[in-house]
Short mmCIF file of C-alpha atoms and ligand atoms in Angstrom, two decimals:
data_model
loop_
_atom_site.label_atom_id
_atom_site.label_comp_id
_atom_site.label_asym_id
_atom_site.label_seq_id
_atom_site.Cartn_x
_atom_site.Cartn_y
_atom_site.Cartn_z
CA MET D 262 15.82 19.27 23.10
CA PRO D 263 16.78 21.27 19.75
CA SER D 264 13.94 23.72 19.30
CA THR D 265 14.20 23.60 15.55
CA VAL D 266 13.30 19.65 15.77
CA GLU D 267 10.57 20.34 17.85
CA SER D 268 8.97 23.09 15.72
CA ALA D 269 9.58 20.84 12.57
CA VAL D 270 7.45 18.01 14.38
CA ARG D 271 4.92 20.39 15.78
CA ARG D 272 4.46 22.07 12.60
CA ASP D 273 3.31 18.87 10.81
CA ARG D 274 1.05 17.69 13.61
CA GLY D 275 -0.38 14.47 12.53
CA ASP D 276 1.45 14.27 9.30
CA GLN D 277 5.19 14.15 10.37
CA LYS D 278 8.16 14.34 8.08
CA LEU D 279 9.95 11.17 6.91
CA TRP D 280 12.76 11.48 9.13
CA VAL D 281 10.69 11.68 12.30
CA TRP D 282 8.81 8.44 10.92
CA LEU D 283 12.07 6.67 10.44
CA THR D 284 13.55 8.06 13.99
CA VAL D 285 10.58 6.43 15.82
CA LEU D 286 9.98 3.33 13.59
CA THR D 287 13.53 2.10 13.82
CA ALA D 288 13.43 2.60 17.64
CA ARG D 289 13.59 -0.49 19.89
CA GLY D 290 14.69 -2.74 17.01
CA ARG D 291 11.29 -1.93 15.15
CA LYS D 292 9.25 -4.09 17.86
CA CYS D 293 6.02 -2.73 18.73
CA THR D 294 6.09 -0.90 22.07
CA TYR D 295 3.06 -2.51 23.46
CA CYS D 296 2.96 -6.05 22.42
CA ASP D 297 6.62 -6.20 22.23
CA GLU D 298 6.30 -8.86 19.44
CA GLU D 299 4.91 -7.31 16.08
CA GLN D 300 6.80 -4.86 13.88
CA SER D 301 6.13 -1.20 14.41
CA VAL D 302 4.54 0.18 11.43
CA THR D 303 2.87 3.25 12.72
CA LEU D 304 3.45 6.26 15.32
CA GLU D 305 1.19 6.20 18.39
CA HIS D 306 0.59 9.17 20.42
CA GLU D 307 1.46 8.08 24.07
CA THR D 308 -1.13 10.61 25.14
CA PRO D 309 -3.84 10.69 22.07
CA LEU D 310 -4.26 13.75 20.17
CA ALA D 311 -7.99 13.40 21.05
CA THR D 312 -7.41 14.23 24.79
CA LYS D 313 -4.59 16.50 25.71
CA GLY D 314 -1.68 14.92 23.67
CA ARG D 315 0.67 17.22 21.81
CA ASP D 316 2.26 16.08 18.81
CA ILE D 317 5.85 16.24 20.28
CA TRP D 318 8.68 14.01 20.79
CA TRP D 319 7.81 12.64 23.85
CA ASN D 320 4.44 11.48 22.54
CA LEU D 321 5.62 9.37 19.91
CA VAL D 322 5.81 5.83 20.29
CA PRO D 323 6.37 2.98 17.63
CA ALA D 324 3.02 0.57 17.48
CA CYS D 325 1.94 -2.24 15.47
CA ASP D 326 -1.30 -1.91 13.69
CA ARG D 327 -2.88 -4.10 15.97
CA CYS D 328 -2.05 -2.39 18.96
CA ASN D 329 -2.60 0.89 17.50
CA ARG D 330 -6.35 -0.23 16.80
CA TRP D 331 -6.82 -1.81 20.17
CA LYS D 332 -5.54 1.04 22.22
CA ASN D 333 -7.65 3.20 19.92
CA ARG D 334 -8.04 6.66 21.95
CA LYS D 335 -6.87 5.58 25.31
CA SER D 336 -3.38 6.83 26.55
CA ALA D 337 -0.84 4.16 27.07
CA SER D 338 -1.41 4.23 30.85
CA GLU D 339 -5.07 4.07 30.61
CA TRP D 340 -4.94 1.10 28.36
CA LYS D 341 -2.63 -0.71 30.52
CA ILE D 342 -4.85 -0.49 33.24
CA ASP D 343 -7.94 -1.55 31.40
CA MET D 344 -6.20 -4.68 29.98
CA GLU D 345 -4.99 -5.29 33.55
CA MET D 346 -8.41 -5.04 35.14
CA GLU D 347 -9.99 -7.22 32.24
CA HIS D 348 -7.05 -10.01 33.29
CA ARG D 349 -8.19 -9.81 36.93
CA HIS D 350 -12.14 -9.40 35.94
CA PRO D 351 -12.43 -11.12 32.62
CA GLY D 352 -15.67 -10.19 30.66
CA ALA D 353 -16.38 -7.29 32.92
CA GLY D 354 -15.94 -5.05 29.53
CA PHE D 355 -12.56 -2.94 30.84
CA ALA D 356 -10.95 -4.07 27.38
CA ARG D 357 -12.31 -5.87 24.48
CA ASN D 358 -8.80 -7.12 23.38
CA LYS D 359 -6.02 -7.64 25.66
CA LEU D 360 -2.25 -8.64 25.60
CA PRO D 361 -1.09 -11.33 27.67
CA LEU D 362 -0.64 -10.28 31.55
CA GLN D 363 3.05 -10.20 31.57
CA VAL D 364 3.11 -8.22 28.47
CA VAL D 365 0.87 -5.58 29.74
CA MET D 366 2.97 -5.22 32.77
CA GLY D 367 5.92 -4.19 31.01
CA ILE D 368 4.36 -1.33 28.90
CA THR D 369 5.51 1.62 31.33
CA GLU D 370 8.69 0.41 31.07
CA ARG D 371 8.91 0.12 27.34
CA VAL D 372 7.60 3.42 26.63
CA ALA D 373 10.20 5.07 28.95
CA GLU D 374 12.61 3.00 27.05
CA VAL D 375 11.74 3.94 23.65
CA GLN D 376 11.38 7.57 24.61
CA ARG D 377 15.04 7.86 25.84
CA GLU D 378 15.98 6.10 22.73
CA ILE D 379 14.23 8.46 20.46
CA GLN D 380 15.21 11.49 22.49
CA ASP D 381 18.62 10.92 22.19
CA SER D 382 19.99 14.01 20.94
CA ALA D 383 23.15 12.51 18.70
CA ARG D 384 20.30 9.98 17.43
CA LEU D 385 17.82 12.69 16.69
CA ARG D 386 20.54 14.76 14.72
CA TRP D 387 21.57 11.91 12.80
CA PHE D 388 18.40 11.22 11.28
CA GLU D 389 17.44 14.70 11.02
CA HIS D 390 20.83 15.47 8.93
CA HIS D 391 20.60 12.30 6.72
CA HIS D 392 16.79 11.88 6.16
CA GLY D 393 15.75 15.33 6.80
CA LYS D 394 15.43 16.52 3.30
CA TYR D 395 13.11 14.04 1.94
CA LYS D 396 9.41 14.42 1.89
CA LYS D 397 7.31 11.62 3.49
CA PRO D 398 5.98 9.56 0.71
CA ARG D 399 2.05 9.58 0.60
CA LEU D 400 1.40 5.75 0.42
CA ARG D 401 2.01 3.68 3.42
CA ARG D 402 3.81 1.19 1.62
CA GLU D 403 6.23 4.06 0.62
CA VAL D 404 7.02 4.85 3.91
CA HIS D 405 7.19 1.22 4.72
CA GLU D 406 9.91 0.77 2.03
CA CYS D 407 12.06 3.95 3.52
CA VAL D 408 12.01 2.32 6.83
CA GLU D 409 13.08 -0.93 5.07
CA ALA D 410 16.03 0.75 3.39
CA CYS D 411 17.17 3.13 6.68
CA VAL D 412 17.22 -0.53 8.87
CA LYS D 413 19.15 -2.08 6.01
CA GLU D 414 21.66 0.67 5.85
CA LEU D 415 21.91 0.94 9.66
CA ALA D 416 22.45 -2.79 9.92
CA ARG D 417 25.69 -2.47 7.73
CA TYR D 418 27.47 -0.23 10.44
CA PRO D 419 29.24 -2.01 13.18
CA TYR D 420 27.56 0.21 15.57
CA PRO D 421 24.93 2.98 15.40
CA PRO D 422 26.70 5.91 13.12
CA TRP D 423 25.38 8.51 15.82
CA VAL D 424 27.71 6.98 18.49
CA SER D 425 30.97 7.36 16.56
CA PRO D 426 33.13 10.46 16.92
CA GLU D 427 32.46 13.68 15.17
CA LEU D 428 35.48 14.79 13.34
CA GLN D 429 34.24 18.28 13.77
CA ALA D 430 31.92 19.44 16.40
CA GLU D 431 29.38 21.30 13.87
CA ALA D 432 25.62 21.32 14.32
CA LYS D 433 25.31 22.17 10.55
CA ARG D 434 26.41 18.95 8.91
CA CYS D 435 27.45 15.47 9.97
CA THR D 436 31.03 14.76 10.34
CA ARG D 437 30.49 11.50 12.19
CA ARG D 438 33.56 9.51 11.05
CA LEU D 439 31.63 6.27 10.72
CA CYS D 440 28.64 7.76 8.42
CA CYS D 441 30.28 10.83 6.74
CA GLY D 442 33.68 10.53 7.43
CA HIS D 443 36.04 8.25 5.71
CA THR D 444 35.19 4.92 7.23
CA HIS D 445 31.73 4.95 5.61
CA PRO D 446 31.15 1.51 4.33
CA ASP D 447 30.78 2.90 0.91
CA ALA D 448 33.52 5.14 0.95
CA TRP D 449 35.67 5.59 -2.00
CA PHE D 450 38.64 7.70 -2.56
CA GLY D 451 39.02 9.70 -5.85
CA PHE D 452 41.16 12.85 -6.67
CA ILE D 453 40.19 16.24 -7.87
CA ILE D 454 42.19 18.95 -8.67
CA LEU D 455 41.00 22.14 -8.19
CA SER D 456 42.26 25.91 -7.88
CA VAL D 457 42.34 27.33 -4.47
CA ASP D 458 39.28 29.70 -5.04
CA GLU D 459 37.34 26.77 -6.63
CA ARG D 460 38.10 24.52 -3.60
CA LYS D 461 37.13 27.45 -1.14
CA GLU D 462 33.64 27.71 -3.27
CA LEU D 463 33.15 24.05 -3.03
CA LEU D 464 33.43 24.13 0.89
CA ARG D 465 31.27 27.03 1.07
CA ALA D 466 28.67 25.19 -1.26
CA ALA D 467 28.88 22.16 0.95
CA TYR D 468 28.38 24.34 4.17
CA ASP D 469 25.46 25.97 2.85
CA GLU D 470 23.88 22.69 1.64
CA GLY D 471 24.64 21.46 5.00
CA LEU D 472 26.39 18.56 3.49
CA TYR D 473 29.80 17.31 4.03
CA VAL D 474 32.12 17.83 0.65
CA GLY D 475 32.38 13.94 -0.10
CA ASP D 476 28.53 13.98 0.11
CA LEU D 477 27.70 17.01 -1.88
CA LEU D 478 30.10 15.60 -4.93
CA GLY D 479 28.45 12.40 -4.56
CA HIS D 480 24.99 13.93 -4.84
CA TRP D 481 26.33 15.58 -8.17
CA VAL D 482 27.93 12.37 -9.31
CA LYS D 483 24.94 10.40 -8.81
CA ARG D 484 22.80 12.81 -10.85
CA TYR D 485 25.14 12.99 -13.61
CA LEU D 486 25.14 8.89 -13.82
CA ALA D 487 21.53 8.94 -13.74
CA GLU D 488 20.90 11.44 -16.63
CA ARG D 489 23.59 9.70 -18.55
CA ALA D 490 21.64 6.36 -18.24
CA ARG D 491 18.89 8.23 -19.42
CA SER D 492 20.36 9.68 -22.34
CA LYS D 493 21.70 6.38 -23.21
CA ASP D 494 18.12 4.52 -23.85
ZN1 ZN Z 529 1.92 -4.44 19.17
ZN1 ZN Z 530 19.14 5.89 6.99
ZN1 ZN Z 531 26.79 11.29 8.72
#
């Protein structure tokens, strides 16, 4: 567990950064951990903050709105037991709303599964690297759009980019062959001629920004194109 990741999440208690939302909401194919049916739209605390849950990785579970509402302040295991009891003694008041028994029985396993997935360090680093710089939008709809865009982006890769080999084992920037390396689906080759000093400066700048050189150049080119488009209207 990289400590920077943990502190980033802890610092923003209750209001995690965008990349944390993306990391969690894209897990398990976006399916809600509890009902295994609806799309995940929110982060659930596996042990709610109201009790002793700390707002850190192993507490975050993607859930749909309905399950989030139904589970309310209970922990996943409390809620699971209550729903089981409600199935055995209908109307005895254990849970006002319940998921089908078969679905209830799988909750523990799905929580463990999703936590394994979101704690995968290569996956974590990938999300932090690619989305760590963006602020979480205020509106829920906007967060949802970011998740949609990220899922679409991921779908274009033949396999998850964090599984692809690193060209250079470096913590500071991503050198995964599939996403920031030359086999990215949008990779495009061009040439620039720079002096040795300029090239050194460029490499240093990219390193400082935590970006692959191509990404840094791409960023400038995109800004230039956007400005150019604006000045034309
Ligand atoms: Zn659900
Ligand atoms: Zn993405
Ligand atoms: Zn990358």
